[in-house]
CSV table of C-alpha atoms in Angstrom, one decimal:
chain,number,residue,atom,x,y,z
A,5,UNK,CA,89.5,92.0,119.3
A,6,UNK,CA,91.0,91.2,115.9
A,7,UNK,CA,90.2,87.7,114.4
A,8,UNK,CA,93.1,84.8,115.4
A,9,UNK,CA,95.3,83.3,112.7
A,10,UNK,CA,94.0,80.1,111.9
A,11,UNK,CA,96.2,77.6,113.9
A,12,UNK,CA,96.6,75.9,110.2
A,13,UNK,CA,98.4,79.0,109.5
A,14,UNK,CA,100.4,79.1,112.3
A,15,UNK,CA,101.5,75.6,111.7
A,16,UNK,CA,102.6,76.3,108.3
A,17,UNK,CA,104.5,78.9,108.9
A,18,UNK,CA,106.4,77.7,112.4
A,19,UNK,CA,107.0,74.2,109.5
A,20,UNK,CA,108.0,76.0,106.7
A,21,UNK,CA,108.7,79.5,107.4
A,22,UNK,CA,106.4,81.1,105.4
A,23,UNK,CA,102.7,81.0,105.2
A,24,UNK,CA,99.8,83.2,103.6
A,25,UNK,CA,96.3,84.8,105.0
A,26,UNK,CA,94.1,85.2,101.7
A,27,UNK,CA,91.7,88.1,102.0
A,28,UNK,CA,94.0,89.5,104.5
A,29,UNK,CA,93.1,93.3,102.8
A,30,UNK,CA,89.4,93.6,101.2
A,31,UNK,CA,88.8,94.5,97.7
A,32,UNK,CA,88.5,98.4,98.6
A,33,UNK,CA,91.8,98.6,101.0
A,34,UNK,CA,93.7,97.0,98.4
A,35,UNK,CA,91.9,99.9,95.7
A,36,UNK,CA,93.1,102.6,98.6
A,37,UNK,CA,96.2,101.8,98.4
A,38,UNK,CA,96.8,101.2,94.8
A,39,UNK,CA,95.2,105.2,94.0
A,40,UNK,CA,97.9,106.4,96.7
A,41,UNK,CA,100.9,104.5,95.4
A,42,UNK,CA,99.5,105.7,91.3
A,43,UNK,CA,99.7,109.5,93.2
A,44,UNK,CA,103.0,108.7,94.9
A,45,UNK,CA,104.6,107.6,91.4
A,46,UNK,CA,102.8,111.0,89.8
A,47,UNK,CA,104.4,113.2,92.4
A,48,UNK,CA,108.3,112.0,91.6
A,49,UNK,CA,110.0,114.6,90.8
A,50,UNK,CA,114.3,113.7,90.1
A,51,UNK,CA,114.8,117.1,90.9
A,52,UNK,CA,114.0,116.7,94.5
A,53,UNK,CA,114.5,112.9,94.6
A,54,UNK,CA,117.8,112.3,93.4
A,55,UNK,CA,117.7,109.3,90.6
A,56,UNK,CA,119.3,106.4,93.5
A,57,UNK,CA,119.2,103.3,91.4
A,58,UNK,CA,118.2,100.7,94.3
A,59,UNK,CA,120.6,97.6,94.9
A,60,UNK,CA,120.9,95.4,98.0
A,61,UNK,CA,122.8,96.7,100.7
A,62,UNK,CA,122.8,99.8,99.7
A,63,UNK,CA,124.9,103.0,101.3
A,64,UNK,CA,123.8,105.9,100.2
A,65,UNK,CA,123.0,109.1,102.1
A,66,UNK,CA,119.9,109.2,100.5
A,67,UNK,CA,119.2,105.9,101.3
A,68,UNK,CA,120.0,106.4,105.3
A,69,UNK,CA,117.8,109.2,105.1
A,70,UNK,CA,114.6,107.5,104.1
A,71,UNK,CA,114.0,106.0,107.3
A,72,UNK,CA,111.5,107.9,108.1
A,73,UNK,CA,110.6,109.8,104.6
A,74,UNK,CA,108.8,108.9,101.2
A,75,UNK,CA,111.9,108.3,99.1
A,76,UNK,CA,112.5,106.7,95.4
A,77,UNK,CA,114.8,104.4,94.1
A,78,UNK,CA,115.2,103.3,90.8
A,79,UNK,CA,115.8,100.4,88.8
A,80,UNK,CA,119.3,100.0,87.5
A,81,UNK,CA,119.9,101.8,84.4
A,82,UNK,CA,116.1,102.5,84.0
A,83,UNK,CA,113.6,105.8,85.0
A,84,UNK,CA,111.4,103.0,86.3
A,85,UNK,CA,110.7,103.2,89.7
A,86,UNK,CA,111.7,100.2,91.9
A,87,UNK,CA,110.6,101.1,95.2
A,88,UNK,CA,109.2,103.5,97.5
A,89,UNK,CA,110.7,103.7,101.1
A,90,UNK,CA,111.1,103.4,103.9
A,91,UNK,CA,109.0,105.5,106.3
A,92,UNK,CA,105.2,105.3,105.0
A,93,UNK,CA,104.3,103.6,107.8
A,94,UNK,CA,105.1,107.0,109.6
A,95,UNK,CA,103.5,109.2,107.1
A,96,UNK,CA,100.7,108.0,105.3
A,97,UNK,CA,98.1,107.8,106.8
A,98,UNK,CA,96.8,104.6,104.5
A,99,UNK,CA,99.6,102.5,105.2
A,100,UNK,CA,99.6,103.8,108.6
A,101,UNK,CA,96.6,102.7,109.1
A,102,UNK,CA,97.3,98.9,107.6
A,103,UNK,CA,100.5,98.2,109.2
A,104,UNK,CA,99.5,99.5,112.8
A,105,UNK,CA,96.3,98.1,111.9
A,106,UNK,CA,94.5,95.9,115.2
A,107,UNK,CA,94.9,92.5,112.7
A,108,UNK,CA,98.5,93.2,112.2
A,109,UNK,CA,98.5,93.3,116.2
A,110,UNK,CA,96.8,90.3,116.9
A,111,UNK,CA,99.0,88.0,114.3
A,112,UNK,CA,102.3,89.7,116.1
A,113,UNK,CA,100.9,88.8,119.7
A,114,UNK,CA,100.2,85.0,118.5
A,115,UNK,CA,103.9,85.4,117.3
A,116,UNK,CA,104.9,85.8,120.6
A,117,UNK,CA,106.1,89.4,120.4
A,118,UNK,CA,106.1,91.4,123.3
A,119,UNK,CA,107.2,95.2,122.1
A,120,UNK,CA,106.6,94.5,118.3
A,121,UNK,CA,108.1,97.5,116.4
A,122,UNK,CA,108.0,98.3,112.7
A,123,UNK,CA,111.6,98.9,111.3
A,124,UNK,CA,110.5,99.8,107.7
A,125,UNK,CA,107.6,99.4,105.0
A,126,UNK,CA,108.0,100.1,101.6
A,127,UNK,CA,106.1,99.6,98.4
A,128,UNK,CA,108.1,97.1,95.7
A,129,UNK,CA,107.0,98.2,91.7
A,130,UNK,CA,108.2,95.6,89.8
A,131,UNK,CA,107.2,97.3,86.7
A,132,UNK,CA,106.5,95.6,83.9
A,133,UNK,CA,109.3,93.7,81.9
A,134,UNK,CA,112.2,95.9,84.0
A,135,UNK,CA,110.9,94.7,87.4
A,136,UNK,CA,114.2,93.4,88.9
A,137,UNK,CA,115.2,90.1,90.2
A,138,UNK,CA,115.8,90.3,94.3
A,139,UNK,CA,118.8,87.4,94.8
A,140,UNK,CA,118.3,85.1,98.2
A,141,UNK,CA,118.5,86.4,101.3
A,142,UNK,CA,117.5,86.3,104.6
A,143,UNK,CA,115.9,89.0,106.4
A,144,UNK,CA,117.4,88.7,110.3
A,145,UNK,CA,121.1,89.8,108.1
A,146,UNK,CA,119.6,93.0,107.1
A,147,UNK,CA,117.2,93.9,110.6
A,148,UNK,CA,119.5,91.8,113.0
A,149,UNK,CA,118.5,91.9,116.8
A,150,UNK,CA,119.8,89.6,119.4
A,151,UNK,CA,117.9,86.9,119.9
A,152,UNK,CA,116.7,86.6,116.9
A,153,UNK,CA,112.9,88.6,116.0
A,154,UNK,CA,112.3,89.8,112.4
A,155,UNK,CA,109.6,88.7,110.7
A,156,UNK,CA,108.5,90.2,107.5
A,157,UNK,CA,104.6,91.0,106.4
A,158,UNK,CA,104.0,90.9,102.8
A,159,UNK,CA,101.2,92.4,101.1
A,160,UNK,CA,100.1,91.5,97.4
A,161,UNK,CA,98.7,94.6,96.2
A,162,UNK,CA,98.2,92.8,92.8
A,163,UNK,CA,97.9,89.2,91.7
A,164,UNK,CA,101.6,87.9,92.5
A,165,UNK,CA,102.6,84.8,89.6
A,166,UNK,CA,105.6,83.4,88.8
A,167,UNK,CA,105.7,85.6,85.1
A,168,UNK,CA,105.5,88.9,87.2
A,169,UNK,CA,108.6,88.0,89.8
A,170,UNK,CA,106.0,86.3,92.7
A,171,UNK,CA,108.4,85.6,96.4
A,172,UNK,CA,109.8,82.4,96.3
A,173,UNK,CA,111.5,80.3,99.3
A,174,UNK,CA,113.3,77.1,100.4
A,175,UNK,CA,110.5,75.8,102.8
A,176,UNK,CA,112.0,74.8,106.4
A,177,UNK,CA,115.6,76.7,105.5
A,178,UNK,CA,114.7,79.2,108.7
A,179,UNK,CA,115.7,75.9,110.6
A,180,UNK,CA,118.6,74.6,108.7
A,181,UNK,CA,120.0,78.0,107.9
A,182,UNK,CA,122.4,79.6,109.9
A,183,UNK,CA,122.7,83.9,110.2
A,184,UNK,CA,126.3,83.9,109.7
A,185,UNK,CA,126.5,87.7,108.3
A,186,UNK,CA,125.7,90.9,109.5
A,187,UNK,CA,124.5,94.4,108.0
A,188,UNK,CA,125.9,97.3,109.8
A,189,UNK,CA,127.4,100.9,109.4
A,190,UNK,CA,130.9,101.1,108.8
A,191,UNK,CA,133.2,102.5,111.6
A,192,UNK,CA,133.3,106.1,109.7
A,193,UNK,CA,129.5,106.4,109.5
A,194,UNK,CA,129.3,107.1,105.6
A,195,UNK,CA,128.9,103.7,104.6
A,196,UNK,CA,127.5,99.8,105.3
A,197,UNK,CA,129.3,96.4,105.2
A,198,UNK,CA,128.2,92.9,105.8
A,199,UNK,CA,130.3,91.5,108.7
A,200,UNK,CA,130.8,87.7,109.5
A,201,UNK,CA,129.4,86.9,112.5
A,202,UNK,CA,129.3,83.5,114.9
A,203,UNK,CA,126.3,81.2,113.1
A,204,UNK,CA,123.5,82.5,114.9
A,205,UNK,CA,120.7,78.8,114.6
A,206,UNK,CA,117.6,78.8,114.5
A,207,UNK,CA,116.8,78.1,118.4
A,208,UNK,CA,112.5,78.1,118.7
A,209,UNK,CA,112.7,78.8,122.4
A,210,UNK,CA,115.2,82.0,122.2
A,211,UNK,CA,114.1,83.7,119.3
A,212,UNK,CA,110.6,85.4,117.7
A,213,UNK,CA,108.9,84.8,116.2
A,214,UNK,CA,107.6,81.9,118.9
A,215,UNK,CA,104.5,79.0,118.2
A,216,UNK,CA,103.5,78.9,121.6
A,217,UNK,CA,100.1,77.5,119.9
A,218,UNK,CA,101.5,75.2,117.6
A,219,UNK,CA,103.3,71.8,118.4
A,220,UNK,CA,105.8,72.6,116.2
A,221,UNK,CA,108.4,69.9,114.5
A,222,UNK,CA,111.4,69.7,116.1
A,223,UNK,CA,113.0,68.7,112.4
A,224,UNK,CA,112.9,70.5,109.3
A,225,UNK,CA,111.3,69.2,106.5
A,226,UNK,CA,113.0,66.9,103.9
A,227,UNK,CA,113.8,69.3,100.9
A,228,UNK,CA,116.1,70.3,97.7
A,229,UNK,CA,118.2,72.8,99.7
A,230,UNK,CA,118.4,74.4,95.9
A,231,UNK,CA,114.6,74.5,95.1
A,232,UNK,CA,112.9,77.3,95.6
A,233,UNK,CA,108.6,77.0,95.9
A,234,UNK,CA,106.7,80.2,94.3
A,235,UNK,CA,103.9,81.9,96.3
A,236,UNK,CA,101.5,82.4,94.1
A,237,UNK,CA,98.8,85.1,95.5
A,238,UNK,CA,95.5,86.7,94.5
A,239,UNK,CA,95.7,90.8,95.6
A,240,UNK,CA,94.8,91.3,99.2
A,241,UNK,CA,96.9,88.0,100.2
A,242,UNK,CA,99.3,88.5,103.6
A,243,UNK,CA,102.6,86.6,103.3
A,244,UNK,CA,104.0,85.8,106.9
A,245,UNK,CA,108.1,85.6,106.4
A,246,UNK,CA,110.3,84.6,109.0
A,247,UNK,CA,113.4,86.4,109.1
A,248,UNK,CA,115.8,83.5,108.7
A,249,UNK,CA,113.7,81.6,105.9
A,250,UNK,CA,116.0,81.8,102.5
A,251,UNK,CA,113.6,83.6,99.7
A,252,UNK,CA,114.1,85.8,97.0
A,253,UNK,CA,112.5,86.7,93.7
A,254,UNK,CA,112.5,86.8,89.8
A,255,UNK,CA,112.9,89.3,87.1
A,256,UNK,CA,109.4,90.5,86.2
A,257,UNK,CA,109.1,89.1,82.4
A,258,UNK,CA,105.2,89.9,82.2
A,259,UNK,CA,103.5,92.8,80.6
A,260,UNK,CA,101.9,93.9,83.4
A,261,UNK,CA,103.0,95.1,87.1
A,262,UNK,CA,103.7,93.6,90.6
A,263,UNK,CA,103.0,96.1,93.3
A,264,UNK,CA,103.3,95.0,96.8
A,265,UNK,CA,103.6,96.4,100.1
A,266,UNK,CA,105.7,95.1,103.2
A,267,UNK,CA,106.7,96.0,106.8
A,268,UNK,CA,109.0,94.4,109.2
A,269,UNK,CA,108.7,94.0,112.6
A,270,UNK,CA,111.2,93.0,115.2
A,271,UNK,CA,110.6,93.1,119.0
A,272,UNK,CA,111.9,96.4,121.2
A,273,UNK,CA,112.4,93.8,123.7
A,274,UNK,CA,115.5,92.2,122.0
């Protein structure tokens, strides 16, 4: 049996909405998985890979493709790689291995998750000084399931500061924040659209993920609704996200990289 989340952990994230494991991936997984994504980037090829500039909510037929596919999409304007997507969970065996890995398990079943399914995975670049802002969002619009259930697992692949475009969030806005849009395909199939959609709130006993081992505040924490908190990481660090907690992050203005890896899981159950 996989090692328990520290109930700490649990607390802090069921409070706030986010919460990070240090250590989560040794020294060496973390080195595995940094040689693969370096052999990933050496193997694009446009000619194959068409040059798909990435942007939120994107629509692409490229895009829809990559479900289950290594795929490439570009910064804006730049022959810098943004991200790689969406399907190495499926296909590479060293993600694979990480994302179906038995502690990966273990921290879903404390979640409460019954049929806990990964949606997508991708690596995020952020290469240096072009690394692109990602605005403020909340995942449950994107991977929306009824009640409720995405939760986001974020790998630092390296160290994660505020110069190279570290996550920031609103601590506690997964209580006080409303899912009020929806991201879907459009009617003719060749397209996506965000629809308005009743204010789905957060609700702790219909929706995952659930603190069934935490005594949880029943009130969200006193904050500036406008102030965002960095997560500042060391590589190997897991941040927890829940899918309604408002984060974004920055414009890598450093020299050097930000590689990361994340997977989301929502429950088959839903």
């Amino acid at each position: 049996m996989a090692e328990s989340v520290a109930y700490d952990t649990l607390q802090e994230f069921a409070r706030d909405g986010c919460a990070v494991i240090d250590g989560f991936l040794s020294e060496s997984e973390v080195a595995e998985l940094r040689h693969r994504i370096a052999g990933l980037l050496d193997e694009f090829d446009p000619s194959v890979h068409p040059t798909v500039a990435f942007e939120t909510g994107q629509s692409t037929q490229y895009f829809f493709d990559s479900a289950d596919k290594v795929s490439y999409f570009l910064e804006n304007d730049k022959q810098e790689v943004n991200k790689i997507g969406h399907g190495l969970h499926i296909i590479e065996p060293l993600f694979k291995k990480v994302t179906h890995g038995d502690k990966v398990k273990r921290i879903a079943e404390q979640l409460g998750y019954r049929d806990p399914r990964v949606l997508q995975s991708m690596v995020i670049c952020k290469q240096p000084g072009v690394g692109g802002a990602v605005p403020m969002h909340q995942d449950s619009t994107f991977l929306f399931t009824e009640p409720l259930s995405a939760c986001g697992f974020w790998l630092a692949l390296e160290d994660c500061t505020q110069a190279n475009g570290c996550l920031e969030f609103i601590p506690g806005s997964h209580k006080r924040t409303a899912v009020e849009q929806r991201f879907v395909r459009t009617q003719d199939d060749k397209g996506t659209e965000m629809v308005d959609i009743d204010p789905v709130h957060y609700h702790r006993s219909q929706q995952l993920p659930k603190f069934k081992d935490c005594k949880e505040e029943e009130e969200a924490p006193t904050a500036d609704s406008g102030k965002c908190v960095p997560i500042e990481v060391s590589a190997g660090a897991l941040v927890l996200i829940h899918g309604q907690v408002l984060h974004k992050s920055a414009h890598n203005h450093s020299a050097g990289s930000r590689w990361i890896y994340t997977f989301h899981i929502v429950d088959g159950s839903c």
